[in-house]
PDB file of C-alpha atoms in Angstrom:
ATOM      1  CA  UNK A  28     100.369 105.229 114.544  1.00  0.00           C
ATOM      2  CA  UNK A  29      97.898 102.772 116.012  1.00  0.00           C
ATOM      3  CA  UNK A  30      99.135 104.075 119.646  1.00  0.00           C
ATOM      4  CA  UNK A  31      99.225 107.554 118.591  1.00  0.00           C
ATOM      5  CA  UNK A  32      95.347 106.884 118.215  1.00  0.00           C
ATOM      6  CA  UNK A  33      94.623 105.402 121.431  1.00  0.00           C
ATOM      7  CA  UNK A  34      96.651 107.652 124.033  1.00  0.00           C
ATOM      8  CA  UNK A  35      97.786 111.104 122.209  1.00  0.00           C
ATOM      9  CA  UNK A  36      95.956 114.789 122.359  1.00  0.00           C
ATOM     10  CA  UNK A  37      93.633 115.898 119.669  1.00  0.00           C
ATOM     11  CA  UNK A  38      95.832 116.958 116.517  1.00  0.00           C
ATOM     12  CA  UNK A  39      97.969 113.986 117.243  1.00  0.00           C
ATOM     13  CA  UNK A  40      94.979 111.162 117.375  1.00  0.00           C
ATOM     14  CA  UNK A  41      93.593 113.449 114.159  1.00  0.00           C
ATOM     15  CA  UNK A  42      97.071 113.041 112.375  1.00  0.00           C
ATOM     16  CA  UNK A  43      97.197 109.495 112.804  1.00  0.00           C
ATOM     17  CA  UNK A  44      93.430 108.489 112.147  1.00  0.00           C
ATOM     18  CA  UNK A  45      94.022 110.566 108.845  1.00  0.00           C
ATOM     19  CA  UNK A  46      97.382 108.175 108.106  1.00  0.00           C
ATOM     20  CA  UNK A  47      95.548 104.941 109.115  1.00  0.00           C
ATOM     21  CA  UNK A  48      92.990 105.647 106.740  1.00  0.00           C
ATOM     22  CA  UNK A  49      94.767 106.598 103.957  1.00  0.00           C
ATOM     23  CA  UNK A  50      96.466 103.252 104.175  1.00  0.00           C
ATOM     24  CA  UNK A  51      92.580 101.588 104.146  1.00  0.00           C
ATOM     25  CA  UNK A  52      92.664 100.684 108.190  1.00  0.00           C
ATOM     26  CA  UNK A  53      89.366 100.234 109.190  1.00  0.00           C
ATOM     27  CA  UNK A  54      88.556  99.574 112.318  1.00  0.00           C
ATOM     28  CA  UNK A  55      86.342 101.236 115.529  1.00  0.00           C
ATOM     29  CA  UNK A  56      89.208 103.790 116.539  1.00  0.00           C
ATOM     30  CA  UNK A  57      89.952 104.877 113.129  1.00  0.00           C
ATOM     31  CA  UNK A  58      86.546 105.570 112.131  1.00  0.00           C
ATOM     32  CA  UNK A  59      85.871 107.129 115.376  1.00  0.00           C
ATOM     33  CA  UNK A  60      88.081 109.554 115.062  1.00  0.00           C
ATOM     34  CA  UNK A  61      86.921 110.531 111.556  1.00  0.00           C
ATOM     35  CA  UNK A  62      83.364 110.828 112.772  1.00  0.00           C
ATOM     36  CA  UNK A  63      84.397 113.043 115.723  1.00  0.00           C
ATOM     37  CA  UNK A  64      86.420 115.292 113.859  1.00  0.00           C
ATOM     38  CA  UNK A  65      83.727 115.633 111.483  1.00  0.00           C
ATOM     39  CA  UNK A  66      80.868 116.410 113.556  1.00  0.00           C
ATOM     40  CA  UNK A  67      82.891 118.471 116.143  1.00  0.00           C
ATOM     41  CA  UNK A  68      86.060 120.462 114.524  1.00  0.00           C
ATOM     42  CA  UNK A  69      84.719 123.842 112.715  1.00  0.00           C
ATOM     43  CA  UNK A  70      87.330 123.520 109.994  1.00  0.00           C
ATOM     44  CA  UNK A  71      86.007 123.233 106.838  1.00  0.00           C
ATOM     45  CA  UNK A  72      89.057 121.195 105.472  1.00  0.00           C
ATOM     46  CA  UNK A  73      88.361 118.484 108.287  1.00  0.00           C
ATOM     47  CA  UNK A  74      85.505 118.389 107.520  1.00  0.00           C
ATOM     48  CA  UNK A  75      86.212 117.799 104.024  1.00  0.00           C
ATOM     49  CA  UNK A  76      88.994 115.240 104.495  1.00  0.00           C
ATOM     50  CA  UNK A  77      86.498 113.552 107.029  1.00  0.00           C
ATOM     51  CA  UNK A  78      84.145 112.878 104.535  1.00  0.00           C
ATOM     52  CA  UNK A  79      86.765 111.869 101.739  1.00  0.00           C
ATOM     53  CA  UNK A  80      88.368 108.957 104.280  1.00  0.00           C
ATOM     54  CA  UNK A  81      84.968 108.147 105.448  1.00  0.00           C
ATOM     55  CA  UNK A  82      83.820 107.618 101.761  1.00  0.00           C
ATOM     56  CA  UNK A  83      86.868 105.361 101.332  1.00  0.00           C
ATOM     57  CA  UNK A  84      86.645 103.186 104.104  1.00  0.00           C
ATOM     58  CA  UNK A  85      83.344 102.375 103.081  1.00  0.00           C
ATOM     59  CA  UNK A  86      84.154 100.924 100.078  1.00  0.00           C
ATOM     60  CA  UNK A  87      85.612  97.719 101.985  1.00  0.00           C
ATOM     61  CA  UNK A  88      83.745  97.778 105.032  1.00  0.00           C
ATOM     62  CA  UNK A  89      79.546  98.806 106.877  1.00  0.00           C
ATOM     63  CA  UNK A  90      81.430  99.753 110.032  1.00  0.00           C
ATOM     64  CA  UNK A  91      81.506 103.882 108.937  1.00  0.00           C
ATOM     65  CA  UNK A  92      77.691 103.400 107.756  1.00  0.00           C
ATOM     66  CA  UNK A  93      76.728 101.822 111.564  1.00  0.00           C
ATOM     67  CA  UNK A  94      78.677 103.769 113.303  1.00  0.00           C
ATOM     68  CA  UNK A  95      77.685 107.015 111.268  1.00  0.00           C
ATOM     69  CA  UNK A  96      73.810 105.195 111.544  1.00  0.00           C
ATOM     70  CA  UNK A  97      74.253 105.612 115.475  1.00  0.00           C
ATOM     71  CA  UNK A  98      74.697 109.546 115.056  1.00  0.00           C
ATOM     72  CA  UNK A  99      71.216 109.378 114.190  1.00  0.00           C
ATOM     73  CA  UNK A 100      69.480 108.136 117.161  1.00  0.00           C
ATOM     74  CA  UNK A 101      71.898 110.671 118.948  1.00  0.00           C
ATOM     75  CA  UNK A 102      69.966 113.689 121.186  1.00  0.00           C
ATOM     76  CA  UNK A 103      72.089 116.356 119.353  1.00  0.00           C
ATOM     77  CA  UNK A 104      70.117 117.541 116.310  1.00  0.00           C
ATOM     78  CA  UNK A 105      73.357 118.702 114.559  1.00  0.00           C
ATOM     79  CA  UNK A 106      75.012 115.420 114.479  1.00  0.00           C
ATOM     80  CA  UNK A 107      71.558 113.899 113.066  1.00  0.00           C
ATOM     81  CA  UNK A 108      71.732 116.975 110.174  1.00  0.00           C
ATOM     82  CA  UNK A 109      75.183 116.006 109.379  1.00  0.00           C
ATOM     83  CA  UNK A 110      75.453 111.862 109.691  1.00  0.00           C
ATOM     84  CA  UNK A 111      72.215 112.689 107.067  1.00  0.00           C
ATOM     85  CA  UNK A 112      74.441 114.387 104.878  1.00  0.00           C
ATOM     86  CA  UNK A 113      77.046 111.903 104.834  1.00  0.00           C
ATOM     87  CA  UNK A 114      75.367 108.790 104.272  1.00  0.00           C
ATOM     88  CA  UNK A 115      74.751 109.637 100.873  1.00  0.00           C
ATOM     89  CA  UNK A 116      78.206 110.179  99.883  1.00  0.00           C
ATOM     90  CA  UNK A 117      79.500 106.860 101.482  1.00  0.00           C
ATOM     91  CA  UNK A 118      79.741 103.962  98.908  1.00  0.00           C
ATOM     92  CA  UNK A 119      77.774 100.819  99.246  1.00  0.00           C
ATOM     93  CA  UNK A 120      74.466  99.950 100.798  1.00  0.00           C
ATOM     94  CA  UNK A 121      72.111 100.579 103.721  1.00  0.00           C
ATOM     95  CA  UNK A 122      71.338  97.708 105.575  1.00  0.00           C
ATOM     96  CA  UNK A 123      67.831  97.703 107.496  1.00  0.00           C
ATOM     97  CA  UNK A 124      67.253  95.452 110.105  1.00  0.00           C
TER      98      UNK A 124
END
């Protein structure tokens, strides 16, 4: 799976992000993934299951906060709307430095 993720196409990397996550793998690649496919596929059940694995990795781990935290000092307004929308469904806490 983990080299799925790093050298495959599109559906393939989306399969296996979706498998590592499930199995609680959290780690820059896997969460990645999750956030691209949730800010750039149209499909509302990506979408969906993006936000269900995010919400779960975030249980154990900040990194899907940061990294979702970084969307917002992005230029595309969108992916600002959307992190903002996310954030609140992620478990734990927002850490300000």
């Amino acid at each position: 799976m983990r080299k799925t993720l790093e050298e495959e196409q599109s559906a393939d990397r989306w399969t296996a992000a979706q498998c590592l996550a499930y199995y609680g793998e959290c780690d820059s690649e896997v969460v990645s993934e999750l956030i691209y496919q949730l800010l750039n596929a149209e499909d509302a059940i990506r979408h969906e299951q993006s936000t269900k694995l995010l919400a779960r990795l975030s249980e154990n781990s900040t990194l899907v906060h940061s990294m979702l935290a970084e969307q917002l000092n992005g230029s595309s307004w969108r992916h600002r709307v959307m992190s903002c929308k996310i954030i609140p469904k992620l478990h734990g806490h927002i850490n300000r430095v």
